[in-house]
């Protein structure tokens, strides 16, 4: 039926059909001429000749090659026996990538799970065959607040505006023990299902710290009453902000680290007669930190490495956790670090005995 009012739209309907409803991956990939004709009839109410559909597929392949959807020397849609199959679209999300993103969103209580439905609508063939997402959540009120907070922070970063907020500690009844902060935002980080704001603490700069020393990290779900503060002067790094962030993140061991004059390279030796426990201890320590191995003699019960870190509680937490692996000994080749670690342990004991 070459002259119907839908004959020109047929080409677009076919492209949409292959793009959205035909999988590029096995199993169950491909479609038949009967399926295509039934879809076109459903969309237009008209009947089309097979010959015209063959011609449209040729045109779609020509278009796909011209815009780079597929390789120049290969058709995007091709006939395999009685089944028409399509290839992957260059630059598009793959089957595994789309499912990974949906799983990550559903496992994160900070992001509106409605985003998952948008991805599923874009790739309906990826989410059939009994797919079940991971840990779905439905706290819409928290998600709306989170999106508003993110947008506010991104505006402050882009426009170089000071933010003021109350920052406290999460307990069952909410955020407690808050103090007011005035900061110059530099960037956002996302780690272990939480967003963090990296910013210069304006009060620290006013007290005499350099801007680099005053960089701190704030977890977003511990912030409340976030507002712009036009009366405060922005003291961040407008020109070289990206370079500052890269240097900061390079030495970060986790979201609570403080970077400043105490940063240093620390040499640590772990030893044990139990090779498996030694591997566990090193892996647990290096999981969130960038280490450089000096001597790898794990089969002989020893591994020596360096790590760059600030002398802050999270670093000492890491050192303490190494001691929890049975039969693993740790030697720290830095007297000041050993002394500070000893003080950390004594404080921990005092808290236990005085509680």
GROMACS .gro file of C-alpha atoms in nm:
model
  355
    1UNK     CA    1   0.000   0.000   0.000
    2UNK     CA    2   0.248   0.267  -0.124
    3UNK     CA    3   0.018   0.568  -0.127
    4UNK     CA    4  -0.152   0.563   0.210
    5UNK     CA    5  -0.116   0.858   0.445
    6UNK     CA    6   0.101   0.636   0.670
    7UNK     CA    7   0.346   0.513   0.408
    8UNK     CA    8   0.605   0.781   0.493
    9UNK     CA    9   0.561   0.735   0.867
   10UNK     CA   10   0.617   0.362   0.825
   11UNK     CA   11   0.995   0.416   0.798
   12UNK     CA   12   1.001   0.601   1.132
   13UNK     CA   13   0.780   0.344   1.302
   14UNK     CA   14   1.013   0.065   1.187
   15UNK     CA   15   1.321   0.246   1.317
   16UNK     CA   16   1.147   0.305   1.652
   17UNK     CA   17   1.043  -0.061   1.665
   18UNK     CA   18   1.396  -0.192   1.617
   19UNK     CA   19   1.546   0.074   1.843
   20UNK     CA   20   1.316   0.014   2.137
   21UNK     CA   21   1.163  -0.330   2.116
   22UNK     CA   22   1.426  -0.555   1.954
   23UNK     CA   23   1.714  -0.672   2.171
   24UNK     CA   24   2.067  -0.665   2.038
   25UNK     CA   25   2.174  -0.947   2.272
   26UNK     CA   26   2.078  -1.313   2.294
   27UNK     CA   27   1.865  -1.484   2.406
   28UNK     CA   28   1.538  -1.385   2.248
   29UNK     CA   29   1.689  -1.128   2.015
   30UNK     CA   30   1.548  -1.059   1.672
   31UNK     CA   31   1.204  -1.026   1.517
   32UNK     CA   32   1.010  -1.161   1.221
   33UNK     CA   33   0.842  -1.003   0.921
   34UNK     CA   34   0.507  -1.105   1.070
   35UNK     CA   35   0.593  -0.923   1.395
   36UNK     CA   36   0.689  -0.607   1.207
   37UNK     CA   37   0.375  -0.611   0.997
   38UNK     CA   38   0.158  -0.663   1.307
   39UNK     CA   39   0.330  -0.369   1.483
   40UNK     CA   40   0.283  -0.140   1.182
   41UNK     CA   41  -0.080  -0.238   1.157
   42UNK     CA   42  -0.129  -0.169   1.528
   43UNK     CA   43   0.029   0.177   1.496
   44UNK     CA   44  -0.137   0.285   1.170
   45UNK     CA   45  -0.434   0.058   1.111
   46UNK     CA   46  -0.298   0.000   0.759
   47UNK     CA   47  -0.161  -0.307   0.580
   48UNK     CA   48   0.179  -0.283   0.407
   49UNK     CA   49   0.351  -0.498   0.146
   50UNK     CA   50   0.658  -0.697   0.244
   51UNK     CA   51   0.849  -0.542  -0.044
   52UNK     CA   52   0.805  -0.191   0.100
   53UNK     CA   53   0.931  -0.309   0.440
   54UNK     CA   54   1.240  -0.463   0.278
   55UNK     CA   55   1.307  -0.127   0.117
   56UNK     CA   56   1.261   0.058   0.446
   57UNK     CA   57   1.508  -0.171   0.623
   58UNK     CA   58   1.765  -0.090   0.353
   59UNK     CA   59   1.707   0.282   0.411
   60UNK     CA   60   1.737   0.243   0.788
   61UNK     CA   61   2.070   0.060   0.740
   62UNK     CA   62   2.191   0.338   0.512
   63UNK     CA   63   2.094   0.595   0.776
   64UNK     CA   64   2.258   0.394   1.057
   65UNK     CA   65   2.588   0.379   0.872
   66UNK     CA   66   2.575   0.748   0.783
   67UNK     CA   67   2.526   0.867   1.144
   68UNK     CA   68   2.764   0.613   1.296
   69UNK     CA   69   2.515   0.391   1.478
   70UNK     CA   70   2.690   0.085   1.336
   71UNK     CA   71   3.011  -0.001   1.151
   72UNK     CA   72   3.045   0.137   0.799
   73UNK     CA   73   3.082  -0.208   0.647
   74UNK     CA   74   2.807  -0.386   0.841
   75UNK     CA   75   2.429  -0.342   0.838
   76UNK     CA   76   2.255  -0.248   1.161
   77UNK     CA   77   1.959  -0.471   1.074
   78UNK     CA   78   2.021  -0.800   0.893
   79UNK     CA   79   1.829  -1.115   0.811
   80UNK     CA   80   1.939  -1.435   0.987
   81UNK     CA   81   1.735  -1.719   0.846
   82UNK     CA   82   1.378  -1.602   0.900
   83UNK     CA   83   1.467  -1.364   1.183
   84UNK     CA   84   1.567  -0.999   1.152
   85UNK     CA   85   1.833  -0.902   1.406
   86UNK     CA   86   1.989  -0.571   1.496
   87UNK     CA   87   2.332  -0.485   1.625
   88UNK     CA   88   2.423  -0.271   1.925
   89UNK     CA   89   2.410   0.105   1.888
   90UNK     CA   90   2.748   0.270   1.932
   91UNK     CA   91   2.757   0.482   2.246
   92UNK     CA   92   2.431   0.335   2.378
   93UNK     CA   93   2.398   0.160   2.714
   94UNK     CA   94   2.448  -0.213   2.690
   95UNK     CA   95   2.219  -0.470   2.851
   96UNK     CA   96   2.456  -0.520   3.146
   97UNK     CA   97   2.527  -0.148   3.189
   98UNK     CA   98   2.158  -0.053   3.205
   99UNK     CA   99   2.082  -0.321   3.464
  100UNK     CA  100   2.388  -0.223   3.667
  101UNK     CA  101   2.273   0.140   3.679
  102UNK     CA  102   1.921   0.044   3.788
  103UNK     CA  103   2.059  -0.185   4.059
  104UNK     CA  104   2.293   0.089   4.184
  105UNK     CA  105   2.009   0.344   4.199
  106UNK     CA  106   1.779   0.106   4.384
  107UNK     CA  107   2.053   0.025   4.636
  108UNK     CA  108   2.110   0.394   4.709
  109UNK     CA  109   1.863   0.562   4.941
  110UNK     CA  110   1.969   0.906   4.821
  111UNK     CA  111   1.842   0.889   4.462
  112UNK     CA  112   1.480   0.896   4.351
  113UNK     CA  113   1.399   0.546   4.228
  114UNK     CA  114   1.171   0.708   3.966
  115UNK     CA  115   1.490   0.743   3.764
  116UNK     CA  116   1.490   0.364   3.732
  117UNK     CA  117   1.152   0.373   3.561
  118UNK     CA  118   1.286   0.623   3.307
  119UNK     CA  119   1.579   0.393   3.224
  120UNK     CA  120   1.347   0.093   3.199
  121UNK     CA  121   1.121   0.287   2.964
  122UNK     CA  122   1.420   0.373   2.745
  123UNK     CA  123   1.536   0.009   2.730
  124UNK     CA  124   1.226  -0.210   2.779
  125UNK     CA  125   1.389  -0.520   2.628
  126UNK     CA  126   1.664  -0.510   2.893
  127UNK     CA  127   1.422  -0.555   3.181
  128UNK     CA  128   1.213  -0.855   3.080
  129UNK     CA  129   1.260  -1.224   3.169
  130UNK     CA  130   1.179  -1.186   3.537
  131UNK     CA  131   1.428  -0.911   3.615
  132UNK     CA  132   1.422  -0.803   3.982
  133UNK     CA  133   1.607  -0.492   4.093
  134UNK     CA  134   1.822  -0.480   4.406
  135UNK     CA  135   1.691  -0.335   4.734
  136UNK     CA  136   1.419  -0.101   4.602
  137UNK     CA  137   1.336   0.200   4.817
  138UNK     CA  138   1.042   0.438   4.830
  139UNK     CA  139   1.123   0.722   5.073
  140UNK     CA  140   1.001   0.996   4.839
  141UNK     CA  141   1.025   1.274   5.097
  142UNK     CA  142   1.395   1.208   5.157
  143UNK     CA  143   1.458   1.182   4.783
  144UNK     CA  144   1.288   1.516   4.706
  145UNK     CA  145   1.490   1.686   4.980
  146UNK     CA  146   1.807   1.524   4.845
  147UNK     CA  147   1.747   1.647   4.491
  148UNK     CA  148   1.678   1.999   4.613
  149UNK     CA  149   1.994   1.991   4.826
  150UNK     CA  150   2.207   1.867   4.536
  151UNK     CA  151   2.074   2.138   4.304
  152UNK     CA  152   2.145   2.406   4.564
  153UNK     CA  153   2.502   2.284   4.616
  154UNK     CA  154   2.572   2.254   4.242
  155UNK     CA  155   2.450   2.611   4.190
  156UNK     CA  156   2.683   2.731   4.467
  157UNK     CA  157   2.978   2.546   4.310
  158UNK     CA  158   2.911   2.676   3.959
  159UNK     CA  159   2.845   3.036   4.064
  160UNK     CA  160   3.107   3.061   4.341
  161UNK     CA  161   2.860   3.123   4.624
  162UNK     CA  162   2.908   3.064   4.996
  163UNK     CA  163   2.676   2.814   5.163
  164UNK     CA  164   2.562   2.822   5.522
  165UNK     CA  165   2.414   2.517   5.696
  166UNK     CA  166   2.383   2.333   6.025
  167UNK     CA  167   2.603   2.025   6.048
  168UNK     CA  168   2.556   1.754   6.307
  169UNK     CA  169   2.544   1.385   6.386
  170UNK     CA  170   2.287   1.128   6.275
  171UNK     CA  171   2.096   0.949   6.547
  172UNK     CA  172   1.762   0.770   6.545
  173UNK     CA  173   1.564   1.089   6.608
  174UNK     CA  174   1.741   1.292   6.339
  175UNK     CA  175   2.042   1.525   6.319
  176UNK     CA  176   2.175   1.620   6.663
  177UNK     CA  177   2.458   1.832   6.807
  178UNK     CA  178   2.467   2.072   6.513
  179UNK     CA  179   2.700   2.366   6.459
  180UNK     CA  180   2.670   2.638   6.196
  181UNK     CA  181   2.905   2.622   5.897
  182UNK     CA  182   2.996   2.881   5.636
  183UNK     CA  183   3.180   2.720   5.347
  184UNK     CA  184   3.300   2.791   4.995
  185UNK     CA  185   3.200   2.481   4.791
  186UNK     CA  186   3.451   2.315   4.559
  187UNK     CA  187   3.289   1.991   4.446
  188UNK     CA  188   3.077   1.685   4.521
  189UNK     CA  189   3.194   1.331   4.590
  190UNK     CA  190   2.990   1.010   4.601
  191UNK     CA  191   3.115   0.715   4.801
  192UNK     CA  192   2.961   0.419   4.982
  193UNK     CA  193   2.606   0.528   4.890
  194UNK     CA  194   2.652   0.880   5.027
  195UNK     CA  195   2.715   1.223   4.875
  196UNK     CA  196   2.982   1.449   5.029
  197UNK     CA  197   3.045   1.819   4.984
  198UNK     CA  198   3.410   1.920   4.955
  199UNK     CA  199   3.449   2.284   5.058
  200UNK     CA  200   3.677   2.544   5.215
  201UNK     CA  201   3.580   2.621   5.574
  202UNK     CA  202   3.554   3.002   5.576
  203UNK     CA  203   3.593   3.019   5.955
  204UNK     CA  204   3.920   2.825   5.939
  205UNK     CA  205   4.057   3.067   5.679
  206UNK     CA  206   3.954   3.363   5.896
  207UNK     CA  207   4.137   3.198   6.188
  208UNK     CA  208   4.463   3.190   5.989
  209UNK     CA  209   4.462   2.859   5.801
  210UNK     CA  210   4.553   2.854   5.434
  211UNK     CA  211   4.280   2.763   5.188
  212UNK     CA  212   4.438   2.422   5.128
  213UNK     CA  213   4.452   2.351   5.501
  214UNK     CA  214   4.089   2.462   5.540
  215UNK     CA  215   3.945   2.212   5.289
  216UNK     CA  216   3.698   1.983   5.466
  217UNK     CA  217   3.437   1.724   5.372
  218UNK     CA  218   3.072   1.724   5.480
  219UNK     CA  219   2.827   1.436   5.439
  220UNK     CA  220   2.505   1.566   5.287
  221UNK     CA  221   2.265   1.367   5.503
  222UNK     CA  222   2.421   1.531   5.811
  223UNK     CA  223   2.340   1.879   5.679
  224UNK     CA  224   2.019   2.077   5.733
  225UNK     CA  225   1.889   2.429   5.668
  226UNK     CA  226   2.120   2.475   5.368
  227UNK     CA  227   2.108   2.826   5.218
  228UNK     CA  228   2.313   3.066   5.010
  229UNK     CA  229   2.500   3.330   5.208
  230UNK     CA  230   2.552   3.631   4.975
  231UNK     CA  231   2.698   3.840   5.259
  232UNK     CA  232   2.996   3.602   5.296
  233UNK     CA  233   3.301   3.623   5.069
  234UNK     CA  234   3.374   3.316   4.857
  235UNK     CA  235   3.727   3.199   4.943
  236UNK     CA  236   3.746   2.890   4.723
  237UNK     CA  237   3.961   2.821   4.418
  238UNK     CA  238   3.771   2.956   4.118
  239UNK     CA  239   4.051   2.938   3.862
  240UNK     CA  240   4.218   2.609   3.953
  241UNK     CA  241   3.933   2.441   4.141
  242UNK     CA  242   3.955   2.120   3.933
  243UNK     CA  243   4.328   2.079   4.003
  244UNK     CA  244   4.275   2.142   4.374
  245UNK     CA  245   3.999   1.878   4.385
  246UNK     CA  246   4.218   1.623   4.205
  247UNK     CA  247   4.503   1.674   4.450
  248UNK     CA  248   4.263   1.656   4.743
  249UNK     CA  249   4.098   1.336   4.627
  250UNK     CA  250   4.430   1.174   4.542
  251UNK     CA  251   4.534   1.174   4.907
  252UNK     CA  252   4.190   1.102   5.049
  253UNK     CA  253   4.155   0.777   5.240
  254UNK     CA  254   3.785   0.826   5.306
  255UNK     CA  255   3.513   1.090   5.322
  256UNK     CA  256   3.612   1.214   5.670
  257UNK     CA  257   3.982   1.277   5.605
  258UNK     CA  258   4.138   1.614   5.663
  259UNK     CA  259   4.417   1.719   5.426
  260UNK     CA  260   4.680   1.960   5.548
  261UNK     CA  261   5.026   1.986   5.699
  262UNK     CA  262   5.003   1.636   5.854
  263UNK     CA  263   4.989   1.459   5.518
  264UNK     CA  264   5.277   1.218   5.472
  265UNK     CA  265   5.391   0.888   5.324
  266UNK     CA  266   5.382   0.614   5.586
  267UNK     CA  267   5.569   0.284   5.543
  268UNK     CA  268   5.396  -0.019   5.694
  269UNK     CA  269   5.506  -0.382   5.716
  270UNK     CA  270   5.254  -0.659   5.777
  271UNK     CA  271   5.371  -1.009   5.867
  272UNK     CA  272   5.203  -1.338   5.956
  273UNK     CA  273   5.254  -1.713   5.944
  274UNK     CA  274   4.901  -1.738   5.804
  275UNK     CA  275   4.911  -1.632   5.439
  276UNK     CA  276   4.532  -1.606   5.411
  277UNK     CA  277   4.502  -1.379   5.717
  278UNK     CA  278   4.787  -1.166   5.583
  279UNK     CA  279   4.606  -1.127   5.251
  280UNK     CA  280   4.284  -1.037   5.433
  281UNK     CA  281   4.461  -0.775   5.645
  282UNK     CA  282   4.634  -0.608   5.352
  283UNK     CA  283   4.320  -0.612   5.135
  284UNK     CA  284   4.108  -0.469   5.415
  285UNK     CA  285   4.359  -0.192   5.478
  286UNK     CA  286   4.418  -0.098   5.115
  287UNK     CA  287   4.052  -0.115   5.006
  288UNK     CA  288   3.990   0.261   5.045
  289UNK     CA  289   4.350   0.378   5.021
  290UNK     CA  290   4.615   0.406   4.753
  291UNK     CA  291   4.912   0.194   4.853
  292UNK     CA  292   5.247   0.132   4.683
  293UNK     CA  293   5.403  -0.208   4.750
  294UNK     CA  294   5.774  -0.203   4.837
  295UNK     CA  295   5.823  -0.573   4.905
  296UNK     CA  296   5.576  -0.847   4.812
  297UNK     CA  297   5.678  -1.161   5.001
  298UNK     CA  298   5.333  -1.276   5.103
  299UNK     CA  299   5.420  -1.641   5.041
  300UNK     CA  300   5.695  -1.593   5.300
  301UNK     CA  301   5.463  -1.414   5.540
  302UNK     CA  302   5.550  -1.049   5.474
  303UNK     CA  303   5.435  -0.749   5.272
  304UNK     CA  304   5.577  -0.397   5.294
  305UNK     CA  305   5.411  -0.090   5.142
  306UNK     CA  306   5.368   0.285   5.168
  307UNK     CA  307   5.049   0.486   5.192
  308UNK     CA  308   4.988   0.860   5.170
  309UNK     CA  309   4.751   0.984   5.438
  310UNK     CA  310   4.675   1.252   5.690
  311UNK     CA  311   4.724   1.173   6.058
  312UNK     CA  312   4.355   1.177   6.133
  313UNK     CA  313   4.119   0.940   6.324
  314UNK     CA  314   4.001   0.751   6.013
  315UNK     CA  315   4.362   0.660   5.934
  316UNK     CA  316   4.417   0.528   6.286
  317UNK     CA  317   4.087   0.340   6.258
  318UNK     CA  318   4.235   0.164   5.958
  319UNK     CA  319   4.550   0.076   6.150
  320UNK     CA  320   4.347  -0.058   6.442
  321UNK     CA  321   4.139  -0.284   6.218
  322UNK     CA  322   4.458  -0.454   6.095
  323UNK     CA  323   4.512  -0.576   6.451
  324UNK     CA  324   4.180  -0.758   6.441
  325UNK     CA  325   4.318  -1.018   6.197
  326UNK     CA  326   4.445  -1.311   6.399
  327UNK     CA  327   4.819  -1.364   6.391
  328UNK     CA  328   4.896  -1.053   6.183
  329UNK     CA  329   5.173  -0.823   6.311
  330UNK     CA  330   5.215  -0.462   6.199
  331UNK     CA  331   5.529  -0.246   6.202
  332UNK     CA  332   5.507   0.129   6.129
  333UNK     CA  333   5.828   0.289   6.007
  334UNK     CA  334   5.753   0.639   6.139
  335UNK     CA  335   5.804   0.735   6.503
  336UNK     CA  336   5.552   1.021   6.503
  337UNK     CA  337   5.283   0.799   6.350
  338UNK     CA  338   5.356   0.531   6.611
  339UNK     CA  339   5.328   0.788   6.892
  340UNK     CA  340   5.003   0.934   6.756
  341UNK     CA  341   4.861   0.585   6.710
  342UNK     CA  342   4.954   0.499   7.069
  343UNK     CA  343   4.769   0.812   7.188
  344UNK     CA  344   4.470   0.709   6.980
  345UNK     CA  345   4.463   0.364   7.144
  346UNK     CA  346   4.501   0.511   7.494
  347UNK     CA  347   4.209   0.746   7.431
  348UNK     CA  348   4.000   0.451   7.314
  349UNK     CA  349   4.084   0.262   7.635
  350UNK     CA  350   4.003   0.563   7.852
  351UNK     CA  351   3.661   0.593   7.692
  352UNK     CA  352   3.595   0.223   7.757
  353UNK     CA  353   3.704   0.234   8.122
  354UNK     CA  354   3.529   0.563   8.199
  355UNK     CA  355   3.196   0.470   8.041
   0.00000   0.00000   0.00000
